[in-house]
mmCIF file of C-alpha atoms and ligand atoms in Angstrom:
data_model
loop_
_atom_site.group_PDB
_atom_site.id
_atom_site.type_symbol
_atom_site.label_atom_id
_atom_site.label_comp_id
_atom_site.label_asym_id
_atom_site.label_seq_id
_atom_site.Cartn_x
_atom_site.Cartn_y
_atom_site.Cartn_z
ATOM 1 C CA UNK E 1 -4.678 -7.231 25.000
ATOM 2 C CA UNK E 2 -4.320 -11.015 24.420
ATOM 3 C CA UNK E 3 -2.322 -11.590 21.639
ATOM 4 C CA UNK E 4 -1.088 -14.951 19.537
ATOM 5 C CA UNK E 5 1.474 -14.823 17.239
ATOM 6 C CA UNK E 6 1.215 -17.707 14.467
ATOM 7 C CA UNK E 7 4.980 -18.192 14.155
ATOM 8 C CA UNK E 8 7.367 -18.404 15.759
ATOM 9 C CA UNK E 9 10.191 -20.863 16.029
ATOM 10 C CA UNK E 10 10.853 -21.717 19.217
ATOM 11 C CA UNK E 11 12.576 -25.063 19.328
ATOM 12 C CA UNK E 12 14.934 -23.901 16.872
ATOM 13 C CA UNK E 13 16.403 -21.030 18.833
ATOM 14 C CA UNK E 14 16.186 -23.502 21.988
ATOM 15 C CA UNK E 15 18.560 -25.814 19.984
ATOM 16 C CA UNK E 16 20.547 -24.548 17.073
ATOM 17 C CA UNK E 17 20.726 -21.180 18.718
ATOM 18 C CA UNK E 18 21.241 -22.558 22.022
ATOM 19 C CA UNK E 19 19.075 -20.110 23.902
ATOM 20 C CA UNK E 20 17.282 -21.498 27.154
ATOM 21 C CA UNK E 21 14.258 -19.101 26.312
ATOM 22 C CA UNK E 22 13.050 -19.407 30.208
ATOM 23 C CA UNK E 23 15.775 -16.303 30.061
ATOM 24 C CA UNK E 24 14.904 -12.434 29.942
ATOM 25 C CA UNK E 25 15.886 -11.197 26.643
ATOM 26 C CA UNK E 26 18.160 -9.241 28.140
ATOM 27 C CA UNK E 27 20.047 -12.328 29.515
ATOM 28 C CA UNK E 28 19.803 -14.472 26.817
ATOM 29 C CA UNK E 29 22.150 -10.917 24.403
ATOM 30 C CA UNK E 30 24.184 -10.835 27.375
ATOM 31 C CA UNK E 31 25.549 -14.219 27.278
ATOM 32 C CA UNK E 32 25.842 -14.241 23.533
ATOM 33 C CA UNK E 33 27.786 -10.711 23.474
ATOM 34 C CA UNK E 34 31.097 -11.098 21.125
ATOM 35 C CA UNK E 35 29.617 -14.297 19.157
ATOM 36 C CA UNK E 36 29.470 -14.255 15.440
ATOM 37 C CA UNK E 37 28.698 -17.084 14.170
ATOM 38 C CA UNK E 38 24.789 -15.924 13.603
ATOM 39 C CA UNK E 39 24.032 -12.454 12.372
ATOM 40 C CA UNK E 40 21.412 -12.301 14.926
ATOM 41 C CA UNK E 41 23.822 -12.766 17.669
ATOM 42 C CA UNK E 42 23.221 -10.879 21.204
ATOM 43 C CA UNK E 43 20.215 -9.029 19.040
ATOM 44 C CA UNK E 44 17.304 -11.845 19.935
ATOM 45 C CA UNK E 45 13.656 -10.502 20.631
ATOM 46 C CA UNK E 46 11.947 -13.162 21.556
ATOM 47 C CA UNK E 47 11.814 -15.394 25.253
ATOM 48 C CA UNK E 48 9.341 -17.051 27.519
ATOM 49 C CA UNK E 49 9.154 -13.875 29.916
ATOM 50 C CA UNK E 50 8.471 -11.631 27.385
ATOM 51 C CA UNK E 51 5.537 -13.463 25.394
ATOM 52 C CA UNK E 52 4.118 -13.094 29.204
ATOM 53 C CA UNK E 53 5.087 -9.748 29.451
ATOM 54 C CA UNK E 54 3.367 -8.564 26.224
ATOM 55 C CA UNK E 55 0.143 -10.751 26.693
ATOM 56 C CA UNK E 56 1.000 -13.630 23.699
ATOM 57 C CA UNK E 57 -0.388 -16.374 25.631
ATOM 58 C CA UNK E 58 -0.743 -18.730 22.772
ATOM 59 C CA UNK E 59 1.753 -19.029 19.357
ATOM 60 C CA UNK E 60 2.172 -21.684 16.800
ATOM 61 C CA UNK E 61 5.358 -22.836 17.594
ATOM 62 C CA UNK E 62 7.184 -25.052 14.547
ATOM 63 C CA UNK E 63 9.440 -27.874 14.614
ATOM 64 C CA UNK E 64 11.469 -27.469 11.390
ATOM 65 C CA UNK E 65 14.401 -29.160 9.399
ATOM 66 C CA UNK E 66 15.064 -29.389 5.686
ATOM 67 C CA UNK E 67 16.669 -32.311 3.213
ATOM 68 C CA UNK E 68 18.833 -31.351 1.061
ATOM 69 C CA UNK E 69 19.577 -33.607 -2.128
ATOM 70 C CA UNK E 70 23.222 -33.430 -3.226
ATOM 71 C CA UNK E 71 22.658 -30.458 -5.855
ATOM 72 C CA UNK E 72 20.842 -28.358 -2.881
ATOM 73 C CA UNK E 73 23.184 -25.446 -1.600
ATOM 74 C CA UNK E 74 20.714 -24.726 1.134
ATOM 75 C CA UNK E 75 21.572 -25.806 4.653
ATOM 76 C CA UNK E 76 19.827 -29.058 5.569
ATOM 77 C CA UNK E 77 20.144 -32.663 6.281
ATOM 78 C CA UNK E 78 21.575 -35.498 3.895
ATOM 79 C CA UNK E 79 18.487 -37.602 4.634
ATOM 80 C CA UNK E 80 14.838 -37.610 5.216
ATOM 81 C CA UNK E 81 15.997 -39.611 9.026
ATOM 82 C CA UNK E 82 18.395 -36.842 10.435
ATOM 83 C CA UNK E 83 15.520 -34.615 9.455
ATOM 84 C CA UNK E 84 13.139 -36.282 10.959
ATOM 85 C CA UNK E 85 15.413 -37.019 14.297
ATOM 86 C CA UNK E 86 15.871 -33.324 14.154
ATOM 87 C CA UNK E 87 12.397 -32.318 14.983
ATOM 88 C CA UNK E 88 12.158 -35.457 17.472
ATOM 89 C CA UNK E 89 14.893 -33.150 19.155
ATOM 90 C CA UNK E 90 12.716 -29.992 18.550
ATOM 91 C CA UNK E 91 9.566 -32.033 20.075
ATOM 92 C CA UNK E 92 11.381 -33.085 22.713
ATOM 93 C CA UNK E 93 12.269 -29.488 24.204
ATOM 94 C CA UNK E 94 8.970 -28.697 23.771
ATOM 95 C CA UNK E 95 8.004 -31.338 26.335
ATOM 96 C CA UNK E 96 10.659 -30.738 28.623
ATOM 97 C CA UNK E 97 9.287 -27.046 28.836
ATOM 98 C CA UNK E 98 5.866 -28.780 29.539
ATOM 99 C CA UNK E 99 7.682 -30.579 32.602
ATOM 100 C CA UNK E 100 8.621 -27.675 33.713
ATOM 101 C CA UNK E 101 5.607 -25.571 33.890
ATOM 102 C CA UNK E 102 6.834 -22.985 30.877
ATOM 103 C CA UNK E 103 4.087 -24.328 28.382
ATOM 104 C CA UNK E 104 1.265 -25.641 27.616
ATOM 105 C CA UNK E 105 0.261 -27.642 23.941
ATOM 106 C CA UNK E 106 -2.756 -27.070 22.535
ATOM 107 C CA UNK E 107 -4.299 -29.451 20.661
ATOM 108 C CA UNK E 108 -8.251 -29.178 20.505
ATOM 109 C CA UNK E 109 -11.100 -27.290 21.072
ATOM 110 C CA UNK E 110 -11.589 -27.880 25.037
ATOM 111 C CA UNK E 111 -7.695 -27.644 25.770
ATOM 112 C CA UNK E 112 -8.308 -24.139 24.144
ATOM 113 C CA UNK E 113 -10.839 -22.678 25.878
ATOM 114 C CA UNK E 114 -9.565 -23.982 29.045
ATOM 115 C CA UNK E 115 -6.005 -21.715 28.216
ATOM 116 C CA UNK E 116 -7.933 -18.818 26.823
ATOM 117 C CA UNK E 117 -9.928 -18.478 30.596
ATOM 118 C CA UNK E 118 -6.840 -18.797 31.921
ATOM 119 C CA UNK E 119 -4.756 -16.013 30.529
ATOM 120 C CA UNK E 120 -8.099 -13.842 30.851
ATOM 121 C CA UNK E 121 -8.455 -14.313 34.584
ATOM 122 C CA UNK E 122 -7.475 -11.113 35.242
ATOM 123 C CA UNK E 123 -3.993 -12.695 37.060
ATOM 124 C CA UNK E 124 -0.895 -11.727 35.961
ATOM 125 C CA UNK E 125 1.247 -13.842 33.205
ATOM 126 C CA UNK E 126 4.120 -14.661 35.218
ATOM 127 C CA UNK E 127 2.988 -18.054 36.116
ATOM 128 C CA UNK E 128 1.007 -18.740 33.263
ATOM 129 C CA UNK E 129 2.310 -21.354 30.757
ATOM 130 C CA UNK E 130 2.693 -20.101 27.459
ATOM 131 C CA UNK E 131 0.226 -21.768 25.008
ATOM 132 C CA UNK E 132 1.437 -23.595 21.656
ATOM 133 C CA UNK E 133 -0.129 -25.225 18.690
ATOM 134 C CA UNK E 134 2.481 -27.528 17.021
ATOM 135 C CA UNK E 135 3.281 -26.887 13.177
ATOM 136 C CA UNK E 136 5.979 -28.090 10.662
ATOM 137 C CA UNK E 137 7.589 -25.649 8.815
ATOM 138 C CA UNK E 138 8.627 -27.927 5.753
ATOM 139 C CA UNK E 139 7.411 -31.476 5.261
ATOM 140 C CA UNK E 140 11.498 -32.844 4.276
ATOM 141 C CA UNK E 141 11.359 -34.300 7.742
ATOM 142 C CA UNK E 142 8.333 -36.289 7.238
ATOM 143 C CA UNK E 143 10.022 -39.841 6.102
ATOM 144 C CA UNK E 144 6.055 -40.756 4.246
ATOM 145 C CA UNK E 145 2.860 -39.421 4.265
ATOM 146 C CA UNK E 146 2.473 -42.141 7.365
ATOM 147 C CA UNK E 147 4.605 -39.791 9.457
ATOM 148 C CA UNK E 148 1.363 -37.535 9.577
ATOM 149 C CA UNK E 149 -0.173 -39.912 11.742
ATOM 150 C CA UNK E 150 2.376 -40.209 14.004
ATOM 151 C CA UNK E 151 3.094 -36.783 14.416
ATOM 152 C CA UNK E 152 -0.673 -35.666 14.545
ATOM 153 C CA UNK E 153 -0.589 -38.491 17.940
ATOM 154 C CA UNK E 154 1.684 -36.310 19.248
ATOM 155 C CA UNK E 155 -0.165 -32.596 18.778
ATOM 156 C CA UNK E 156 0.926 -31.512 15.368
ATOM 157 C CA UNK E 157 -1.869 -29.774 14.031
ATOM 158 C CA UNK E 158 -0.593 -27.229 11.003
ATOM 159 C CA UNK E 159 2.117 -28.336 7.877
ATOM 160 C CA UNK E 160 3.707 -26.119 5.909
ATOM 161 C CA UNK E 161 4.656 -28.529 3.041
ATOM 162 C CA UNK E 162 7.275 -26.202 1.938
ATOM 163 C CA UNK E 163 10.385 -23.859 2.893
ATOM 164 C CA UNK E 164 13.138 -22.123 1.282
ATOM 165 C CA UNK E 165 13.730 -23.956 -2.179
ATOM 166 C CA UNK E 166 12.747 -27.349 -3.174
ATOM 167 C CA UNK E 167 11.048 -29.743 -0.728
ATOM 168 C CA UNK E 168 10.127 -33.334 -1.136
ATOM 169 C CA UNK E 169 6.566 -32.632 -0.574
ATOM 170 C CA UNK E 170 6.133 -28.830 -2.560
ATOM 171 C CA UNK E 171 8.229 -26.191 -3.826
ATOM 172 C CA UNK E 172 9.335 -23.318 -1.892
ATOM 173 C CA UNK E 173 10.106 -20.020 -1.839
ATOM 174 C CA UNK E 174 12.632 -19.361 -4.365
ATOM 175 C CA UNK E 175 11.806 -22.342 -6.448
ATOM 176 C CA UNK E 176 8.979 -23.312 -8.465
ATOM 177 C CA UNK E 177 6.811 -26.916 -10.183
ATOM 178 C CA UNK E 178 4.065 -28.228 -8.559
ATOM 179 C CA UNK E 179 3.205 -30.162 -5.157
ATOM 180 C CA UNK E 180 3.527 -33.754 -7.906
ATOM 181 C CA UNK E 181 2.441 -36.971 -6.282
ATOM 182 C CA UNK E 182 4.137 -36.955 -2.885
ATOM 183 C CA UNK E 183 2.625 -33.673 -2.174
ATOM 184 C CA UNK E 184 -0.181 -34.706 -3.032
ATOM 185 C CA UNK E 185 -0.120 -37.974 -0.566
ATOM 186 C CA UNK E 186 1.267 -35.443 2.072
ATOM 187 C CA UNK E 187 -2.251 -33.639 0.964
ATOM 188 C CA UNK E 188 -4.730 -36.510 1.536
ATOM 189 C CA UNK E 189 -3.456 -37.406 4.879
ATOM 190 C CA UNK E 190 -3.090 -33.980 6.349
ATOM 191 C CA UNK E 191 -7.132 -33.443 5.163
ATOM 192 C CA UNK E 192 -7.876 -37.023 6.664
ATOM 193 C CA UNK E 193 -6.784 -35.783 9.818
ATOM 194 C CA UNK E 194 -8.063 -32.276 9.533
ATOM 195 C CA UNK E 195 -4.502 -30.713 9.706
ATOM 196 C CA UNK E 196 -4.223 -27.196 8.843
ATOM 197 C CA UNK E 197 -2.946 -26.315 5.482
ATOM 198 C CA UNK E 198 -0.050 -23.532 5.949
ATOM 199 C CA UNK E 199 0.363 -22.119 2.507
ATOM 200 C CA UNK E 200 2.749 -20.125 3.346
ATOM 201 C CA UNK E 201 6.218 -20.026 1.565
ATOM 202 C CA UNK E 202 4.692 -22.200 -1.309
ATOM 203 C CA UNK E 203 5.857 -21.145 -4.444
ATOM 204 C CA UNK E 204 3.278 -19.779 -7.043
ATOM 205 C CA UNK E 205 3.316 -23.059 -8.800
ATOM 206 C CA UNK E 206 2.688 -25.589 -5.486
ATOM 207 C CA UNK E 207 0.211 -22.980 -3.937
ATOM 208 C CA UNK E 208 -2.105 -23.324 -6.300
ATOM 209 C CA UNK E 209 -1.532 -27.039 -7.234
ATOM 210 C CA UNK E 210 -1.836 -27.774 -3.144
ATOM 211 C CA UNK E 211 -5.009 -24.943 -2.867
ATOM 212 C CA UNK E 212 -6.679 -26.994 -5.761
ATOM 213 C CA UNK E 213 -5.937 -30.553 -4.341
ATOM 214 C CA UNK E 214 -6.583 -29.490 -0.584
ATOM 215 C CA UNK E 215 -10.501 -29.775 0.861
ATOM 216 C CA UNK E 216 -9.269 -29.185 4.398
ATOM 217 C CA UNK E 217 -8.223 -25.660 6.520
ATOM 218 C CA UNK E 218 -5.744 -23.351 5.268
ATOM 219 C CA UNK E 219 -4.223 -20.627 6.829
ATOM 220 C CA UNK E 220 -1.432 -18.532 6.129
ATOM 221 C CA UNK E 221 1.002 -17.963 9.529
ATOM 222 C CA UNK E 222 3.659 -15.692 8.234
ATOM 223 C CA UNK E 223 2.868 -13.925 5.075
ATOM 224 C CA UNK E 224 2.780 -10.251 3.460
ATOM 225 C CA UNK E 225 1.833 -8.779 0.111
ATOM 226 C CA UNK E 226 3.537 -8.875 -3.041
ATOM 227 C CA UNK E 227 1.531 -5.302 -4.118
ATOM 228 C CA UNK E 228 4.041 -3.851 -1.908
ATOM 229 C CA UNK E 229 7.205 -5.604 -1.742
ATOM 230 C CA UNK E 230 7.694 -7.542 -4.971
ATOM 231 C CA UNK E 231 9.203 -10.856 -4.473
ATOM 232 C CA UNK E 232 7.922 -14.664 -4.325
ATOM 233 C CA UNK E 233 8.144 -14.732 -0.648
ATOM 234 C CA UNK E 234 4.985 -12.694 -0.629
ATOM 235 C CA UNK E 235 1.771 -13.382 -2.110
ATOM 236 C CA UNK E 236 -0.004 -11.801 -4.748
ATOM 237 C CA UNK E 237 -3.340 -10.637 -4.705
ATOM 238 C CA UNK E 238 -5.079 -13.390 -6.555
ATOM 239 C CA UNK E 239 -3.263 -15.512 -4.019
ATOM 240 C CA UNK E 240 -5.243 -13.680 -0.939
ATOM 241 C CA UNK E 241 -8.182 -13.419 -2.315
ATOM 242 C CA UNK E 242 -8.335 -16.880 -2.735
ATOM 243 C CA UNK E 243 -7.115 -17.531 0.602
ATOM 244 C CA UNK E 244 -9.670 -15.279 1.743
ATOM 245 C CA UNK E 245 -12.461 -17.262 -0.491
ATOM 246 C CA UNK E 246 -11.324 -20.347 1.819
ATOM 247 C CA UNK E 247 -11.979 -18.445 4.920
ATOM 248 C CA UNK E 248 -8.417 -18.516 5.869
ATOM 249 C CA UNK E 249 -6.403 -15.978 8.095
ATOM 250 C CA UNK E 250 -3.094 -14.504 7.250
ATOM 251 C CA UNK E 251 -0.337 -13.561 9.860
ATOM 252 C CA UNK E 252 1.772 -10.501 9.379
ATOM 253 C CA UNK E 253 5.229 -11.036 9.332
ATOM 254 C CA UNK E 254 7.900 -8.267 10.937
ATOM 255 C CA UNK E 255 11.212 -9.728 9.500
ATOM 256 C CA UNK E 256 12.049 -6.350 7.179
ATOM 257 C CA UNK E 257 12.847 -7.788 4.068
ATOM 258 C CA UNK E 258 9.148 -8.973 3.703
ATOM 259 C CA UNK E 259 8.473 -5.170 5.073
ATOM 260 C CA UNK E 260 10.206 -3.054 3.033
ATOM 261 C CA UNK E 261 10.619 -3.061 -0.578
ATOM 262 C CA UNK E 262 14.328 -3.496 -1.788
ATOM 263 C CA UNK E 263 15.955 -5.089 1.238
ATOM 264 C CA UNK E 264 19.826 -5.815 0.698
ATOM 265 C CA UNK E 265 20.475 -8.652 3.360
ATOM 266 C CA UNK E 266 23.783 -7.711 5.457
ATOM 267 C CA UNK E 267 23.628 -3.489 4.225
ATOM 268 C CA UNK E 268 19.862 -2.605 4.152
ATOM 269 C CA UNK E 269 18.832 -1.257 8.259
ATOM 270 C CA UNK E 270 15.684 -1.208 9.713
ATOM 271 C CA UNK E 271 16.421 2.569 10.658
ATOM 272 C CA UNK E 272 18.065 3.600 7.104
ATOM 273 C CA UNK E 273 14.622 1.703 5.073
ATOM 274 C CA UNK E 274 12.469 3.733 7.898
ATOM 275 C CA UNK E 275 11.232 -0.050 8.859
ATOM 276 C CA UNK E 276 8.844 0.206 11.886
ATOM 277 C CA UNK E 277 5.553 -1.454 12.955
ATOM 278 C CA UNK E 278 3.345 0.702 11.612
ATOM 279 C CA UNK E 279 4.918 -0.770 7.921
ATOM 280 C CA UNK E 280 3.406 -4.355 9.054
ATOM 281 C CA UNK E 281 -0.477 -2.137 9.515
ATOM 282 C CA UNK E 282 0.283 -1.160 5.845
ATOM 283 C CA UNK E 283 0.520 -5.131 4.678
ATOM 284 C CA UNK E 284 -2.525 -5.824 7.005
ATOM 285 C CA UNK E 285 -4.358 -2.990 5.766
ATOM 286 C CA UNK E 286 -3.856 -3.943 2.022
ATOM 287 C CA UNK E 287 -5.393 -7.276 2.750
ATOM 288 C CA UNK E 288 -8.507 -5.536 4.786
ATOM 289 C CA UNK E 289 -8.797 -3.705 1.137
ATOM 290 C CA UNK E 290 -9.037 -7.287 -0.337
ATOM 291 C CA UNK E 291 -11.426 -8.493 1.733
ATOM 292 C CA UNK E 292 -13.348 -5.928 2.699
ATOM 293 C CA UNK E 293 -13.170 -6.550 6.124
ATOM 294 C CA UNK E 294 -10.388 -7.083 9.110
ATOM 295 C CA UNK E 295 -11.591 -10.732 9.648
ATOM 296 C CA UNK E 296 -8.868 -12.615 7.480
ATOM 297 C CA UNK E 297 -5.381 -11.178 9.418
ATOM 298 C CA UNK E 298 -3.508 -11.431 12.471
ATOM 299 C CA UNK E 299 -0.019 -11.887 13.633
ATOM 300 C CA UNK E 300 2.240 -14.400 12.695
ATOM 301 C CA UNK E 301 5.575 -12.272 13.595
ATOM 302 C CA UNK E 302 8.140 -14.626 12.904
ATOM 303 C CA UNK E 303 10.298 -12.299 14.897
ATOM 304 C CA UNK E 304 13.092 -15.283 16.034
ATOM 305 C CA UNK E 305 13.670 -16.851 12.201
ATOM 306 C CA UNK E 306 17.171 -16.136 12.075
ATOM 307 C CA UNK E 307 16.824 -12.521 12.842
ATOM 308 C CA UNK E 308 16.517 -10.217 15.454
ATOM 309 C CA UNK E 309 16.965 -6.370 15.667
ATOM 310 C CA UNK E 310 19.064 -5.905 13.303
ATOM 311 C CA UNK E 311 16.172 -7.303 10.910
ATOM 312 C CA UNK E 312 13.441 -5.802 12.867
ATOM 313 C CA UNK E 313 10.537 -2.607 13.258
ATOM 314 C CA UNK E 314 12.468 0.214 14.918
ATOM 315 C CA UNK E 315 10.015 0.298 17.392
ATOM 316 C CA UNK E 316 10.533 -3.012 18.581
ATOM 317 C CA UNK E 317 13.300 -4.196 21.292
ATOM 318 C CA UNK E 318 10.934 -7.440 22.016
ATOM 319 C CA UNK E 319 8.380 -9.453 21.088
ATOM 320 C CA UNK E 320 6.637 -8.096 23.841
ATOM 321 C CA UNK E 321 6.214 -4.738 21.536
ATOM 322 C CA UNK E 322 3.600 -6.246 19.707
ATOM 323 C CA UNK E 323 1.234 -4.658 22.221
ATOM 324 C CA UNK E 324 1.989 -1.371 20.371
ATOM 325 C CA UNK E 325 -0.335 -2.996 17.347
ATOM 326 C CA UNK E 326 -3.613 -1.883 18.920
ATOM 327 C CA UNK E 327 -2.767 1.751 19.002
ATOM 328 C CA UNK E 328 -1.552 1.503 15.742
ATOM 329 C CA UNK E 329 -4.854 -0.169 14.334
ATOM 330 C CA UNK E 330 -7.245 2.279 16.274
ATOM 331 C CA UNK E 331 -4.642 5.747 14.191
ATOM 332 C CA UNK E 332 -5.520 4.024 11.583
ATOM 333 C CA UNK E 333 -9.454 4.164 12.024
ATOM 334 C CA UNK E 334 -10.115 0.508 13.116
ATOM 335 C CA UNK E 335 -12.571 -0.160 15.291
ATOM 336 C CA UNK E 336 -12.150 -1.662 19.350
ATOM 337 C CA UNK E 337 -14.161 -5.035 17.447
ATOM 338 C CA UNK E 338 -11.705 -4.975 14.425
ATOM 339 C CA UNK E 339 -8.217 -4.730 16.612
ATOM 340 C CA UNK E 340 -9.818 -7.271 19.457
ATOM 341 C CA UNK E 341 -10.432 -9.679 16.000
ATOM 342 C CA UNK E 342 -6.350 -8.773 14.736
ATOM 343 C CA UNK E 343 -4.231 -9.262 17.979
ATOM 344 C CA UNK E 344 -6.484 -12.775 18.422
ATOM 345 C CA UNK E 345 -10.539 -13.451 17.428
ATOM 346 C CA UNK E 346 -9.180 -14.296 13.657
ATOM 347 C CA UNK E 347 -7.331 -17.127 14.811
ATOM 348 C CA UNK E 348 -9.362 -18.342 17.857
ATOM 349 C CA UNK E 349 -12.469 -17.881 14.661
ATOM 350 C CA UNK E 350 -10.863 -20.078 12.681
ATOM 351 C CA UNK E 351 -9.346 -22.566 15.206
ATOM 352 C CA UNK E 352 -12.673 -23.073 16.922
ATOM 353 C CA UNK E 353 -14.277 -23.955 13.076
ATOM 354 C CA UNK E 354 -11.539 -25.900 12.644
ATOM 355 C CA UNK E 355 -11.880 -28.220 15.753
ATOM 356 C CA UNK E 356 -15.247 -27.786 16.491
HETATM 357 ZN ZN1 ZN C 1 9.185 -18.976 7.525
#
């Protein structure tokens, strides 16, 4: 079944990872056997050929880089410019896999629906170029609120203002205040443009400053519940029903710390926390509860953020597993309409609102 997955990071793994993602999976572990310096070494998921392979003809694919002020332990940049030159890097692998016939951006409504009756003509994938919608995982990068001009110019259609910590635009995961002025700058732009709002990993405080302040679309990529696994990271359910209140749709994340409650980075395993896809249904399902209906989730796997199966379902050796999801939707009692609206409808829904 066509499927889109709302995050994944591709230009990251391209560069920091240095993974030519044209690869088989299988290639890409094989040539990064006996490395250490990531824990997700020789244990990647996600490539090119297997996105074809399971059916994900279109993702949002992020550019991403954090600033990191002097008093910051996180990894990052010293300055607003390297960050910003960073994802001019990330941008520019994109294009050069749009030279070479890999894939395809997507940036409004007719570009869409010219890819969708593509990957539904019944061919098969292998020559197909893999759709992607540009986001920004973290604002840092963004020198000014002008930046969002510039960057929408070149495709950028979704902004996370926030990552791990403190941003320059919002507060992230792990920290907490509100968006303040520059966020909301960042704000008014992105809504003068009709960017997408990506709420996800803003912390309880900027959410609902930035949810307030925001008129414009808002989605959620990569995000699971805090009923079941209680930590920031997640949202609560005030947080998703207002998210579904602004007609927004919510990816499911399968990184299994954001799966399982209790996760101990480096000594919790996907086998030993019994961590497999059907978990993710469970997050899905609690938000179906919410809204009383299966029209405000989908997949935003996340499945190449600095993790791969060692941080991953059971049941999954690629990305190219997600096409176990509608079996596991249909056990659960949803119907052919409901799974059809999961593995894609939700988003196309709300992208074909969005840039109608
Ligand atoms: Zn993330």
């Amino acid at each position: 079944m066509l499927t889109i997955d709302a995050h994944l990071d591709l230009s990251m793994n391209a560069l920091e990872w240095n993974r030519d993602l044209r690869q088989p999976v299988a290639q890409l572990r094989q040539r990064e056997a006996g490395m250490t310096d990531k824990p997700d070494r020789a244990k990647g998921t996600v490539s090119l050929p297997e996105l074809r392979r399971g059916n994900i003809g279109l993702v949002v694919a992020t550019q991403i880089a954090r600033y990191v002020a002097p008093d910051n332990p996180l990894p990052g940049w010293h300055s607003p410019e390297q960050a910003w030159a960073q994802t001019q890097g990330q941008r520019a692998w994109y294009n050069a896999m749009e030279d070479a016939g890999e894939m395809v951006q997507i940036r409004d409504l007719a570009g869409l629906e010219k890819h969708l009756t593509r990957w539904q003509d019944g061919n098969p994938n292998d020559q197909k170029p893999v759709g992607y919608i540009l986001s920004l995982e973290g604002a840092d990068s963004l020198r000014t609120p002008a930046d969002v001009e510039t960057a929408y110019n070149y495709g950028l259609r979704a902004i996370g203002p926030a990552h791990y910590g403190p941003g320059r635009y919002a507060q992230g995961t792990d920290a907490s205040g509100g968006v303040g002025p520059a966020g909301q700058a960042l704000l008014q732009e992105m809504e003068r443009l009709n960017i997408i709002l990506d709420a996800t990993h803003l912390c309880d405080d900027s959410f609902w400053e930035a949810l307030d302040y925001f008129g414009g679309p808002v989605w959620a990529s990569h995000n699971n519940c805090r009923a079941l696994v209680n930590h920031n990271r997640q949202f609560s359910d005030e947080q998703l029903k207002e998210l579904i209140a602004r007609d927004a749709v919510i990816g499911g994340p399968l990184d299994a710390w954001m799966m399982v409650p209790g996760w101990v980075r480096g000594q919790s395993t996907p086998e030993g926390t019994n961590c497999t896809l059907s978990v993710m249904i469970d997050h899905l399902d609690h938000i179906c509860q919410l809204a009383g209906n299966a029209r405000h989730i989908g997949i935003g796997s996340d499945l190449d953020g600095a993790f791969g199966k060692e941080q991953s379902p059971t049941d999954l050796e690629t990305i190219a597993d997600l096409q176990k999801i509608p079996d596991l939707l249909r056990q659960r009692g949803y119907t052919e309409a409901d799974v059809a609206n999961v593995m894609h409808g939700n988003w196309l829904r709300f992208l074909r609102r969005v840039w109608a």
